[in-house]
């Protein structure tokens, strides 16, 4: 989903791996793409289906407009959204399902107003699950050591700590169009090491006079500054 924080969770693989990317991308246009808009449309449909306990097939043929792009809900989109909703409901059995929840990881990384929107947060006694829908087909995404999901988990731990202690954190990526589900389960204490790494990267990205460039396949793939990046 679209993020509005300066240190966006969806771009965490960039600013954590290449802290200088924040400054390098600053001021460059972030033009909406049809593919990103389609993903947003699928997320909006999925959240409505989960909240209303509805079936996406009921709205086949309806239209949605996202970032200036108009989409017709096809049988194919409905099928994949239903597949995602089925997976979320299975994970949520016996627990509390929270859909499209903004989580705050400001305290974890030491940067005010650092938030993101988790597609699904599920609360069980002692266990916190975060699920991320990826509707694209270009790149297969894994949950293991996924920076975006770990930031969501840190935010959810902060926001829902009043409900009790969580010993286990489960992070899930679902790419229904690739028939791909990736799950990573860790003890909550393991997030502490990541917290330190994220905080250090945030300090370097935002507060260092000469942040480090570190080109790499993953962090450079969608970086808006790669065409003029001196390090790349």
PDB file of C-alpha atoms in Angstrom, residues 1 3 9-13 117 132 134 146-153 194:
ATOM      1  CA  UNK A   1       0.000   0.000   0.000  1.00  0.00           C
ATOM      2  CA  UNK A   3       3.001   4.977   2.449  1.00  0.00           C
ATOM      3  CA  UNK A   9       8.219   0.728   5.188  1.00  0.00           C
ATOM      4  CA  UNK A  10       7.697  -0.237   1.544  1.00  0.00           C
ATOM      5  CA  UNK A  11      11.086   1.351   0.725  1.00  0.00           C
ATOM      6  CA  UNK A  12      12.872   0.041   3.818  1.00  0.00           C
ATOM      7  CA  UNK A  13      15.003  -2.300   1.735  1.00  0.00           C
ATOM      8  CA  UNK A 117      -0.342   0.522   6.867  1.00  0.00           C
ATOM      9  CA  UNK A 132       1.207  -8.416   3.445  1.00  0.00           C
ATOM     10  CA  UNK A 134       1.646  -8.351  -2.960  1.00  0.00           C
ATOM     11  CA  UNK A 146      11.851  -8.794   5.074  1.00  0.00           C
ATOM     12  CA  UNK A 147      12.514  -5.217   6.221  1.00  0.00           C
ATOM     13  CA  UNK A 148       9.008  -3.947   5.475  1.00  0.00           C
ATOM     14  CA  UNK A 149       7.293  -6.701   7.455  1.00  0.00           C
ATOM     15  CA  UNK A 150       9.664  -6.319  10.385  1.00  0.00           C
ATOM     16  CA  UNK A 151       8.869  -2.598  10.599  1.00  0.00           C
ATOM     17  CA  UNK A 152       5.163  -3.455  10.551  1.00  0.00           C
ATOM     18  CA  UNK A 153       5.785  -5.984  13.311  1.00  0.00           C
ATOM     19  CA  UNK A 194      16.557  -5.594  13.592  1.00  0.00           C
TER      20      UNK A 194
END
